[in-house]
Coordinates of C-alpha atoms and ligand atoms in Angstrom, one line a residue:
M22 CA 118.8 -212.8 135.1
A23 CA 121.2 -213.6 137.9
D24 CA 124.9 -214.1 137.1
Q25 CA 125.3 -217.8 136.5
A26 CA 128.5 -217.7 138.7
L27 CA 126.2 -217.2 141.7
K28 CA 124.8 -220.6 142.4
P29 CA 122.1 -220.8 145.1
E30 CA 123.9 -223.5 147.0
Q31 CA 127.0 -221.3 147.1
L32 CA 125.1 -218.3 148.4
L33 CA 123.6 -220.5 151.1
Q34 CA 127.1 -221.2 152.6
I35 CA 126.5 -218.4 155.1
D36 CA 129.0 -218.2 158.0
Y37 CA 127.3 -216.8 161.1
R38 CA 130.4 -217.0 163.3
P39 CA 131.5 -213.5 164.3
P40 CA 134.8 -212.4 162.6
Q41 CA 138.0 -212.3 164.7
K42 CA 138.6 -208.6 164.1
D43 CA 137.3 -205.9 166.5
W44 CA 134.0 -204.5 165.5
R45 CA 135.4 -201.0 165.6
D46 CA 137.8 -201.8 162.8
P47 CA 136.1 -200.0 159.8
K48 CA 137.9 -201.6 156.8
V49 CA 135.4 -202.9 154.2
E50 CA 136.0 -204.4 150.8
F51 CA 133.9 -203.1 147.9
R52 CA 133.6 -206.4 146.1
K53 CA 131.8 -206.8 142.8
G54 CA 128.1 -207.7 143.5
V55 CA 127.7 -206.2 146.9
F56 CA 127.6 -202.4 146.4
C57 CA 126.0 -199.9 144.1
Y58 CA 127.9 -197.5 141.8
S59 CA 128.4 -193.9 142.7
A60 CA 126.1 -191.2 141.5
L61 CA 127.2 -189.5 138.2
A62 CA 128.5 -186.0 138.5
K63 CA 125.8 -184.7 136.1
N64 CA 123.0 -185.8 138.4
L65 CA 124.6 -184.1 141.4
E66 CA 125.0 -181.0 139.3
Y67 CA 121.5 -181.1 138.1
L68 CA 120.2 -181.3 141.7
G69 CA 122.6 -178.7 143.1
L70 CA 124.2 -181.3 145.4
P71 CA 127.7 -180.9 146.8
N72 CA 131.0 -182.3 145.4
P73 CA 130.1 -183.6 141.9
R74 CA 133.0 -185.6 140.5
K75 CA 134.0 -188.9 138.9
W76 CA 134.7 -191.6 141.5
Q77 CA 133.7 -195.1 142.5
P78 CA 133.5 -196.8 146.0
Y79 CA 136.3 -199.2 145.2
D80 CA 138.7 -196.2 144.5
A81 CA 141.3 -195.6 147.2
D82 CA 140.8 -191.8 146.9
W83 CA 137.1 -190.7 147.2
K84 CA 138.0 -187.1 146.3
L85 CA 136.3 -185.7 149.4
P86 CA 136.3 -182.0 150.1
P87 CA 139.3 -180.9 152.2
N88 CA 137.0 -180.0 155.2
W89 CA 134.8 -183.2 154.8
K90 CA 135.1 -184.1 158.5
E91 CA 133.9 -180.7 159.7
I92 CA 131.0 -180.8 157.2
I93 CA 129.9 -184.2 158.5
L94 CA 130.2 -183.3 162.2
E95 CA 128.4 -180.0 161.6
G96 CA 125.6 -181.9 159.7
M97 CA 125.3 -184.3 162.6
R98 CA 125.0 -181.5 165.1
E99 CA 122.3 -179.8 163.0
R100 CA 120.3 -183.1 162.8
L101 CA 120.7 -183.9 166.5
E102 CA 119.1 -180.6 167.2
K103 CA 116.5 -180.8 164.5
Y104 CA 115.3 -184.4 164.8
R105 CA 114.4 -185.5 168.3
S106 CA 114.0 -189.1 167.1
F107 CA 117.6 -189.1 165.9
R108 CA 119.0 -188.0 169.2
L109 CA 116.8 -190.5 171.0
F110 CA 118.0 -193.4 168.7
M111 CA 121.6 -192.4 169.4
D112 CA 121.0 -192.6 173.2
I113 CA 118.6 -195.3 174.1
C114 CA 119.7 -198.5 172.6
V115 CA 120.5 -201.0 175.4
R116 CA 122.0 -203.5 173.0
C117 CA 119.6 -206.2 174.1
G118 CA 120.0 -207.9 170.7
A119 CA 116.2 -208.4 170.0
C120 CA 116.7 -206.9 166.5
A121 CA 119.9 -208.7 165.7
D122 CA 118.6 -211.6 163.7
K123 CA 115.6 -209.7 162.2
C124 CA 117.3 -208.0 159.2
H125 CA 117.2 -209.9 155.9
F126 CA 120.7 -208.7 155.0
Y127 CA 122.1 -210.2 158.2
L128 CA 120.2 -213.5 157.6
G129 CA 121.4 -213.6 154.0
S130 CA 125.0 -212.5 154.5
G131 CA 126.0 -213.5 158.0
D132 CA 127.8 -210.1 158.3
P133 CA 127.3 -208.9 161.9
K134 CA 127.4 -205.3 160.8
N135 CA 124.2 -206.0 159.0
M136 CA 122.6 -206.6 162.4
P137 CA 120.4 -203.5 162.9
V138 CA 122.0 -202.8 166.3
L139 CA 125.5 -202.8 164.8
R140 CA 124.4 -200.8 161.7
A141 CA 123.2 -198.0 164.0
E142 CA 126.3 -198.4 166.1
L143 CA 128.4 -197.3 163.2
L144 CA 126.9 -193.8 163.5
R145 CA 126.4 -194.0 167.3
S146 CA 130.1 -194.6 167.9
V147 CA 131.0 -191.3 166.1
Y148 CA 128.1 -189.6 167.9
R149 CA 129.6 -190.7 171.3
R150 CA 133.1 -189.5 170.4
Y151 CA 132.1 -186.0 169.4
F152 CA 128.8 -185.3 171.2
T153 CA 129.1 -187.0 174.6
A154 CA 131.4 -186.4 177.6
A155 CA 132.0 -190.1 178.2
G156 CA 133.0 -190.7 174.6
R157 CA 135.4 -187.7 174.6
L158 CA 137.1 -188.7 177.8
F159 CA 137.0 -192.6 177.6
P160 CA 136.4 -193.5 174.0
G161 CA 137.5 -197.1 174.4
L162 CA 135.1 -197.7 177.3
A163 CA 132.2 -195.8 175.8
G164 CA 132.4 -197.5 172.4
A165 CA 133.4 -194.3 170.7
R166 CA 135.3 -193.9 167.5
E167 CA 137.2 -191.2 165.6
L168 CA 135.6 -190.1 162.3
T169 CA 138.1 -191.3 159.7
E170 CA 137.9 -191.8 155.9
D171 CA 137.6 -195.6 156.6
V172 CA 134.7 -195.0 158.9
L173 CA 133.0 -192.9 156.2
K174 CA 133.5 -195.7 153.7
E175 CA 132.1 -198.2 156.2
W176 CA 129.0 -196.0 156.5
F177 CA 128.6 -195.9 152.8
Y178 CA 128.9 -199.7 152.6
Y179 CA 126.4 -200.5 155.3
F180 CA 123.9 -197.7 154.9
Y181 CA 123.6 -198.8 151.3
Q182 CA 123.0 -202.4 152.5
C183 CA 119.9 -201.3 154.4
T184 CA 116.6 -201.1 152.5
E185 CA 115.0 -198.9 155.2
C186 CA 112.3 -201.6 155.5
R187 CA 111.8 -201.1 159.3
R188 CA 111.4 -204.8 160.1
C189 CA 113.9 -204.5 162.9
S190 CA 111.9 -201.7 164.5
V191 CA 108.9 -204.1 165.0
F192 CA 111.0 -206.2 167.4
C193 CA 112.8 -203.4 169.3
P194 CA 111.3 -203.0 172.8
F195 CA 112.2 -199.2 172.5
G196 CA 110.8 -198.8 169.0
I197 CA 114.2 -197.7 167.6
D198 CA 113.8 -197.3 163.9
T199 CA 117.1 -198.2 162.3
A200 CA 115.6 -197.1 158.9
E201 CA 115.6 -193.6 160.2
V202 CA 119.3 -194.0 161.4
T203 CA 120.1 -195.1 157.8
M204 CA 118.2 -192.1 156.4
I205 CA 120.4 -189.8 158.5
G206 CA 123.5 -191.7 157.6
R207 CA 122.7 -191.3 153.9
E208 CA 122.0 -187.6 154.4
L209 CA 125.3 -187.0 156.0
L210 CA 127.1 -188.9 153.2
T211 CA 125.3 -186.8 150.7
L212 CA 126.7 -183.6 152.3
V213 CA 130.2 -184.7 151.0
G214 CA 129.0 -186.1 147.7
C215 CA 128.8 -189.8 148.5
N216 CA 125.6 -191.2 147.1
I217 CA 124.5 -193.8 144.5
N218 CA 123.4 -193.4 141.0
W219 CA 120.3 -195.6 141.2
V220 CA 118.9 -193.1 143.7
L221 CA 120.0 -189.8 142.3
E222 CA 119.3 -190.5 138.6
P223 CA 115.6 -191.1 139.3
V224 CA 115.5 -188.0 141.6
A225 CA 117.1 -185.9 138.8
N226 CA 114.6 -187.3 136.3
C227 CA 111.8 -186.3 138.6
Y228 CA 113.1 -182.8 138.7
R229 CA 113.1 -182.7 134.9
T230 CA 109.9 -184.5 133.9
G231 CA 108.1 -185.4 137.1
N232 CA 108.8 -189.1 137.1
H233 CA 111.8 -191.5 137.8
L234 CA 112.0 -192.7 134.2
G235 CA 112.3 -189.3 132.6
V236 CA 109.1 -189.9 130.5
Q237 CA 107.9 -186.6 129.1
P238 CA 104.3 -185.5 129.2
H239 CA 103.5 -186.6 125.6
G240 CA 105.1 -190.0 126.4
F241 CA 102.9 -190.3 129.5
K242 CA 99.8 -189.5 127.4
D243 CA 100.9 -192.0 124.7
S244 CA 101.3 -194.8 127.3
I245 CA 97.9 -194.2 128.8
E246 CA 96.3 -194.1 125.4
F247 CA 98.1 -197.4 124.5
A248 CA 96.6 -199.0 127.6
V249 CA 93.1 -197.8 126.7
D250 CA 93.4 -199.3 123.2
E251 CA 94.7 -202.5 124.5
L252 CA 91.9 -202.8 127.0
A253 CA 89.4 -202.2 124.2
E254 CA 90.9 -205.2 122.4
L255 CA 90.9 -207.4 125.5
T256 CA 87.5 -206.6 126.8
G257 CA 85.5 -204.9 124.0
V258 CA 85.0 -201.9 126.3
R259 CA 86.7 -198.5 125.5
V260 CA 87.4 -196.9 128.8
E261 CA 88.1 -193.2 129.4
A262 CA 91.3 -192.2 131.1
P263 CA 91.2 -188.4 131.4
I264 CA 94.5 -186.5 131.8
M265 CA 94.7 -183.0 133.3
K266 CA 90.9 -182.6 133.5
K267 CA 90.2 -179.5 135.5
G268 CA 87.4 -179.7 138.0
A269 CA 87.4 -183.6 138.2
E270 CA 86.4 -184.9 141.6
V271 CA 89.6 -187.0 142.1
L272 CA 93.2 -186.8 141.1
F273 CA 94.6 -190.3 140.5
V274 CA 98.4 -190.8 141.0
V275 CA 100.2 -193.9 139.9
P276 CA 103.9 -194.9 140.1
S277 CA 105.6 -194.4 136.7
A278 CA 106.5 -198.1 136.4
D279 CA 102.7 -198.8 136.0
Y280 CA 102.7 -197.2 132.5
F281 CA 106.1 -198.4 131.5
G282 CA 107.0 -201.8 132.9
T283 CA 105.6 -205.3 133.3
P284 CA 104.0 -206.8 135.4
H285 CA 103.1 -203.3 136.7
Y286 CA 101.2 -202.5 133.5
F287 CA 98.6 -205.2 134.0
S288 CA 97.7 -203.5 137.3
L289 CA 97.3 -200.2 135.4
L290 CA 94.8 -202.0 133.2
G291 CA 92.9 -203.2 136.3
Y292 CA 92.8 -199.7 137.7
L293 CA 91.4 -198.2 134.5
M294 CA 88.8 -200.9 134.3
I295 CA 87.5 -200.3 137.8
L296 CA 87.4 -196.6 137.6
H297 CA 85.5 -196.8 134.3
E298 CA 83.1 -199.4 135.6
I299 CA 82.0 -197.3 138.6
G300 CA 82.0 -194.1 136.5
L301 CA 84.4 -192.2 138.8
D302 CA 85.0 -188.6 137.8
Y303 CA 88.8 -188.6 138.0
T304 CA 91.9 -187.3 136.2
L305 CA 95.5 -188.4 135.8
S306 CA 98.1 -185.7 135.4
A307 CA 101.3 -185.5 133.4
F308 CA 102.6 -183.1 136.1
V309 CA 102.1 -185.9 138.7
S310 CA 103.2 -188.8 136.5
E311 CA 105.0 -190.4 139.5
G312 CA 103.8 -191.3 142.9
G313 CA 107.1 -192.8 144.0
N314 CA 109.6 -190.5 145.9
F315 CA 113.3 -191.5 145.8
G316 CA 113.8 -188.4 148.0
L317 CA 113.1 -190.8 150.8
F318 CA 116.5 -192.5 150.0
T319 CA 118.4 -189.2 149.8
S320 CA 117.3 -186.6 152.4
H321 CA 114.3 -185.1 154.2
E322 CA 114.7 -182.0 152.1
M323 CA 114.5 -184.0 148.9
I324 CA 111.4 -185.9 150.1
K325 CA 109.7 -182.6 150.6
R326 CA 110.7 -181.2 147.2
L327 CA 109.6 -184.2 145.3
N328 CA 106.3 -184.6 147.2
A329 CA 105.3 -180.9 146.7
K330 CA 103.8 -181.6 143.2
M331 CA 100.9 -183.6 144.5
Y332 CA 99.1 -180.9 146.5
A333 CA 100.2 -178.3 144.0
E334 CA 98.6 -180.2 141.1
A335 CA 95.5 -181.1 143.1
K336 CA 95.0 -177.4 143.8
R337 CA 95.6 -176.4 140.2
L338 CA 93.1 -178.9 138.9
K339 CA 90.6 -178.1 141.7
V340 CA 89.9 -181.7 142.6
K341 CA 88.3 -182.7 145.9
W342 CA 90.7 -185.4 147.0
I343 CA 93.5 -187.7 145.8
L344 CA 93.6 -191.4 145.1
G345 CA 96.9 -193.3 144.9
A346 CA 97.7 -196.5 143.3
E347 CA 99.9 -199.5 144.1
C348 CA 103.3 -198.2 145.3
G349 CA 105.5 -198.8 148.2
H350 CA 107.6 -195.9 149.5
M351 CA 105.2 -193.4 148.0
W352 CA 102.8 -194.5 150.8
R353 CA 105.4 -194.1 153.5
V354 CA 106.0 -190.5 152.4
L355 CA 102.3 -189.8 152.1
H356 CA 101.4 -191.4 155.4
Q357 CA 104.2 -190.0 157.5
Y358 CA 105.5 -186.8 156.0
M359 CA 103.2 -185.3 153.3
D360 CA 100.8 -183.2 155.4
T361 CA 103.4 -181.9 157.7
M362 CA 105.9 -181.2 155.0
N363 CA 103.6 -179.7 152.3
G364 CA 100.3 -179.4 154.0
P365 CA 97.9 -178.6 155.4
A366 CA 95.8 -179.5 152.4
D367 CA 92.8 -177.5 153.7
F368 CA 91.7 -176.8 150.1
L369 CA 90.8 -180.5 149.7
E370 CA 88.0 -182.5 151.3
V371 CA 88.0 -185.7 153.3
P372 CA 87.7 -188.5 150.7
V373 CA 84.2 -189.8 150.3
S374 CA 83.4 -192.6 147.8
P375 CA 80.8 -191.2 145.4
V376 CA 79.7 -194.8 144.8
T377 CA 79.2 -196.2 148.4
G378 CA 79.1 -193.0 150.4
T379 CA 81.8 -194.2 152.7
R380 CA 83.7 -191.3 154.3
F381 CA 87.3 -192.3 154.8
E382 CA 87.9 -190.4 158.1
H383 CA 91.4 -191.9 158.5
A384 CA 92.5 -189.9 155.5
R385 CA 91.2 -186.6 157.0
S386 CA 94.7 -185.2 157.4
T387 CA 96.3 -186.1 154.1
K388 CA 93.1 -186.2 151.9
M389 CA 94.6 -189.1 150.1
L390 CA 93.3 -192.6 149.8
H391 CA 94.9 -195.9 148.8
L392 CA 93.3 -197.6 145.9
C393 CA 93.2 -200.9 147.9
E394 CA 91.0 -199.1 150.5
F395 CA 88.8 -197.7 147.8
T396 CA 88.4 -201.1 146.0
A397 CA 87.9 -203.1 149.2
D398 CA 85.0 -200.7 150.1
L399 CA 83.5 -201.1 146.6
I400 CA 83.6 -204.9 147.0
H401 CA 82.2 -204.8 150.5
H402 CA 79.2 -202.8 149.2
G403 CA 78.7 -205.2 146.3
K404 CA 79.5 -202.5 143.7
L405 CA 81.7 -204.7 141.5
Q406 CA 80.6 -207.8 139.7
L407 CA 83.4 -210.3 140.1
D408 CA 84.1 -213.7 138.6
P409 CA 87.0 -215.2 140.6
S410 CA 87.1 -218.3 138.4
R411 CA 88.9 -216.1 135.8
N412 CA 91.9 -216.3 138.2
D413 CA 91.7 -220.1 138.5
H414 CA 95.0 -220.5 136.6
W415 CA 96.7 -218.8 139.6
S416 CA 97.3 -220.1 143.0
V417 CA 98.1 -216.9 144.9
T418 CA 100.0 -215.8 147.9
F419 CA 100.4 -212.2 149.2
H420 CA 103.6 -210.4 149.9
D421 CA 103.1 -207.4 152.3
S422 CA 105.3 -204.7 150.8
C423 CA 107.3 -203.1 153.7
N424 CA 106.0 -199.6 153.4
P425 CA 102.3 -200.1 153.0
A426 CA 102.4 -202.8 155.7
R427 CA 104.7 -201.3 158.3
A428 CA 104.6 -197.6 157.5
M429 CA 100.9 -197.3 157.0
G430 CA 99.2 -200.4 158.4
L431 CA 97.6 -201.5 155.1
L432 CA 97.2 -205.2 156.0
E433 CA 93.6 -206.3 155.6
E434 CA 92.4 -204.5 152.5
P435 CA 94.6 -206.3 150.0
R436 CA 93.8 -209.7 151.5
Y437 CA 90.1 -208.9 151.5
I438 CA 90.3 -208.0 147.8
L439 CA 92.3 -211.2 146.9
R440 CA 89.8 -213.4 148.7
N441 CA 87.1 -211.9 146.6
V442 CA 88.8 -212.1 143.2
C443 CA 90.6 -215.5 143.5
H444 CA 89.6 -219.0 144.6
N445 CA 93.1 -220.1 145.5
F446 CA 94.7 -217.9 148.1
H447 CA 97.3 -219.1 150.6
E448 CA 99.2 -217.2 153.3
M449 CA 103.0 -217.6 153.8
P450 CA 104.1 -218.4 157.4
E451 CA 102.9 -216.0 160.0
N452 CA 106.4 -214.6 161.0
T453 CA 107.0 -213.6 157.4
I454 CA 103.9 -211.6 156.6
R455 CA 101.9 -208.5 157.8
E456 CA 104.0 -206.3 160.2
Q457 CA 106.7 -209.0 160.2
T458 CA 106.9 -209.2 156.4
F459 CA 110.3 -209.8 154.9
C460 CA 111.7 -207.2 152.5
C461 CA 112.3 -207.9 148.8
G462 CA 116.0 -207.0 149.5
S463 CA 116.2 -204.4 146.7
G464 CA 114.2 -201.4 148.0
S465 CA 115.5 -197.9 148.9
G466 CA 117.4 -197.6 145.6
L467 CA 119.4 -200.9 145.9
G468 CA 117.8 -202.6 143.0
T469 CA 120.7 -202.3 140.6
D470 CA 122.4 -205.0 138.5
E471 CA 125.9 -204.4 140.0
N472 CA 124.4 -205.1 143.5
L473 CA 122.9 -208.4 142.5
E474 CA 124.6 -210.7 144.9
M475 CA 123.6 -208.6 147.9
R476 CA 120.0 -208.4 146.5
L477 CA 119.8 -212.2 146.2
R478 CA 121.2 -212.6 149.7
G479 CA 118.9 -209.9 151.2
G480 CA 115.9 -211.4 149.3
F481 CA 116.5 -214.9 150.5
P482 CA 114.3 -214.9 153.6
R483 CA 111.3 -213.6 151.5
A484 CA 112.0 -216.2 148.7
N485 CA 112.3 -218.9 151.3
A486 CA 108.8 -218.2 152.6
V487 CA 107.5 -218.2 149.0
K488 CA 109.1 -221.6 148.5
Y489 CA 107.2 -222.9 151.5
V490 CA 103.8 -222.1 149.9
R491 CA 104.9 -223.1 146.5
D492 CA 105.9 -226.6 147.7
K493 CA 103.0 -227.0 150.1
F494 CA 100.1 -225.5 148.1
G495 CA 101.4 -225.2 144.6
V496 CA 101.4 -221.4 144.7
N497 CA 102.5 -220.0 141.3
L498 CA 101.8 -216.3 141.8
L499 CA 103.0 -213.7 144.4
A500 CA 100.7 -210.7 144.5
C501 CA 102.0 -207.4 145.9
I502 CA 101.2 -203.7 145.9
C503 CA 104.6 -202.0 145.4
A504 CA 106.2 -200.9 142.1
I505 CA 109.7 -201.8 143.3
D506 CA 108.6 -205.2 144.4
K507 CA 107.0 -205.9 141.0
A508 CA 110.4 -205.0 139.4
V509 CA 112.8 -206.9 141.7
L510 CA 110.8 -209.9 142.8
P511 CA 110.6 -211.6 139.4
P512 CA 114.4 -212.1 139.1
L513 CA 114.6 -212.9 142.8
L514 CA 112.0 -215.7 142.6
E515 CA 113.4 -217.0 139.3
Y516 CA 116.7 -217.5 141.2
W517 CA 115.4 -219.0 144.4
V518 CA 111.9 -220.2 143.6
P519 CA 111.4 -220.9 139.9
G520 CA 107.8 -221.2 138.8
V521 CA 106.4 -218.4 140.8
D522 CA 105.3 -215.3 138.9
V523 CA 104.6 -211.8 140.3
A524 CA 101.5 -209.6 139.9
G525 CA 99.8 -206.5 141.4
V526 CA 96.6 -207.0 143.3
H527 CA 94.6 -204.9 140.8
E528 CA 95.7 -207.1 137.9
L529 CA 93.8 -209.9 139.6
V530 CA 90.8 -207.5 140.2
G531 CA 90.9 -206.6 136.5
N532 CA 90.9 -210.3 135.5
A533 CA 87.9 -211.0 137.7
L534 CA 85.9 -207.8 136.9
V535 CA 82.8 -208.4 134.8
M536 CA 82.3 -205.1 132.9
K537 CA 79.0 -203.9 131.5
G538 CA 79.0 -204.5 127.7
E539 CA 82.2 -206.6 127.7
K540 CA 82.8 -209.3 125.1
E541 CA 83.3 -212.9 126.1
R542 CA 86.6 -212.9 127.9
T543 CA 88.9 -215.8 126.9
T544 CA 92.2 -214.5 128.2
D545 CA 93.4 -212.7 131.3
L546 CA 95.0 -209.3 131.1
R547 CA 98.3 -210.9 130.1
D548 CA 96.6 -212.5 127.2
T549 CA 96.9 -215.9 128.8
P550 CA 94.0 -218.3 128.1
L551 CA 91.6 -218.6 131.0
K552 CA 91.6 -222.0 132.7
M553 CA 87.9 -222.6 132.5
K554 CA 87.8 -221.7 128.8
E555 CA 90.8 -223.9 128.2
A556 CA 89.0 -226.8 130.0
A557 CA 85.8 -226.2 128.0
A558 CA 87.7 -226.2 124.8
H559 CA 89.3 -229.6 125.6
A560 CA 86.0 -231.1 126.8
Ligands
SF4_624 S1 116.2 -204.3 169.8 FE1 116.4 -202.0 170.1 S2 117.4 -201.7 172.1 FE2 117.7 -203.9 171.5 S3 119.7 -203.9 170.4 FE3 118.1 -203.6 168.8 S4 118.0 -201.4 168.6 FE4 119.0 -201.7 170.5
SF4_625 S1 115.5 -201.2 158.3 FE1 115.4 -203.3 157.3 S2 117.3 -203.4 156.1 FE2 117.5 -201.7 157.6 S3 118.5 -202.7 159.4 FE3 116.3 -202.7 159.8 S4 115.7 -204.8 159.0 FE4 117.7 -204.3 158.1

């Protein structure tokens, strides 16, 4: 839980007045609570990344390579040539300020360099100095800066205070995507060995075992079998959960937290129940025991390398298409990069539900479908028997996780599902949901304990909207469809909005699902007594 020294009323003393110093002064203070620890040398070595060493951001000497400046400028030149979007984002900002107050880190910290416009300007000022005539000739007038060690440290500080959530891009009249600027900033820092452990350790684990947590294939199998046993106890129905079944119709990919952490695990139970109930011919795989892709927080090359396993395993198992579970950034990678980086997946078919016959044309290119799309279609066609009263102990609101909402447009399906499996559903204020959703404040690898103060600050706008529905409607459950959200929202809400729990959408589907041959259900998937049963017992 949050450090008791951090009282909510203290964190809310936010000073929005601009500081006296010139914005071009790069000095930053790596204060406890607002930055993440550096990546361990062993993880850099494992991944073959440059400059493995022992260092921390608060050290005066970052032990950079002697030619670090050349490396960064050459890396910038390469990326300006390679990514048209990067060059465009460096050139077209008119500093209108429409994005300025849209970032949760600015709202929660009051630090002007957390305004998206200024965050991008940290990189842009160096771009101008070395890649534009005006910046070379009149640096002061053009807003150009020399690349110094202090500027590099400032990049590290602010590019690891951006969750790559893309909320700012919704409000920019030119569509400038500051998340992409942050991605390039992190790539450049990685060239000289400046990265954080909470990103690179999961990446290294993925290299070794295929998932962030380093769970080995037998551990994956054990976890799934444990879930099957537990479901048999809860429902009286023994489901099948095939692993590495060649020739299955569908490959099902989940984030590793689903079989390892709570509340994620309760959603896994929900998935297994639905897939059993409709008799889907599917398989899990220990070689794709992770849908998430922390490469997104490292470099484009790393995204590609971590994503490659999905199509490779689909091909090996000879499935027809891929189904993916509740995860956040996994879907950004799938939706925006997968088929161009590792496709075309012309050995797969356009996903068709064998139960309803629906052909999911929008997945024609990736051949991969989100479980919410699949479940919503089942409900729409009356293929699931549901008893929403089994969720009557919950008053539910829905948090649009940034990547499924803004990076793939999955807005209606989760809501449609929730309205069918719960009686009590309430939306948070309009400017905090759907495309305008507020980030959890801990995405893109920032969900570490040492960074807790910044996470609480960045998560405050989200929590504040939850508080509104808790106070107005008695909401006691925040549903979401992202593994990182499920891990980081519980401590955030405990701090700002006590009394509100967190669940995946498919946990609530699992609670409501009436299975053929089930025993009388007296508890939900958390083993909490059902409200209606409780009431009957007391009658
Ligand atoms: S809204 Fe777009 S153009 Fe305006 S300041 Fe922000 S990034 Fe620049
Ligand atoms: S992407 Fe999100 S965290 Fe990053 S600057 Fe934009 S709003 Fe802030």
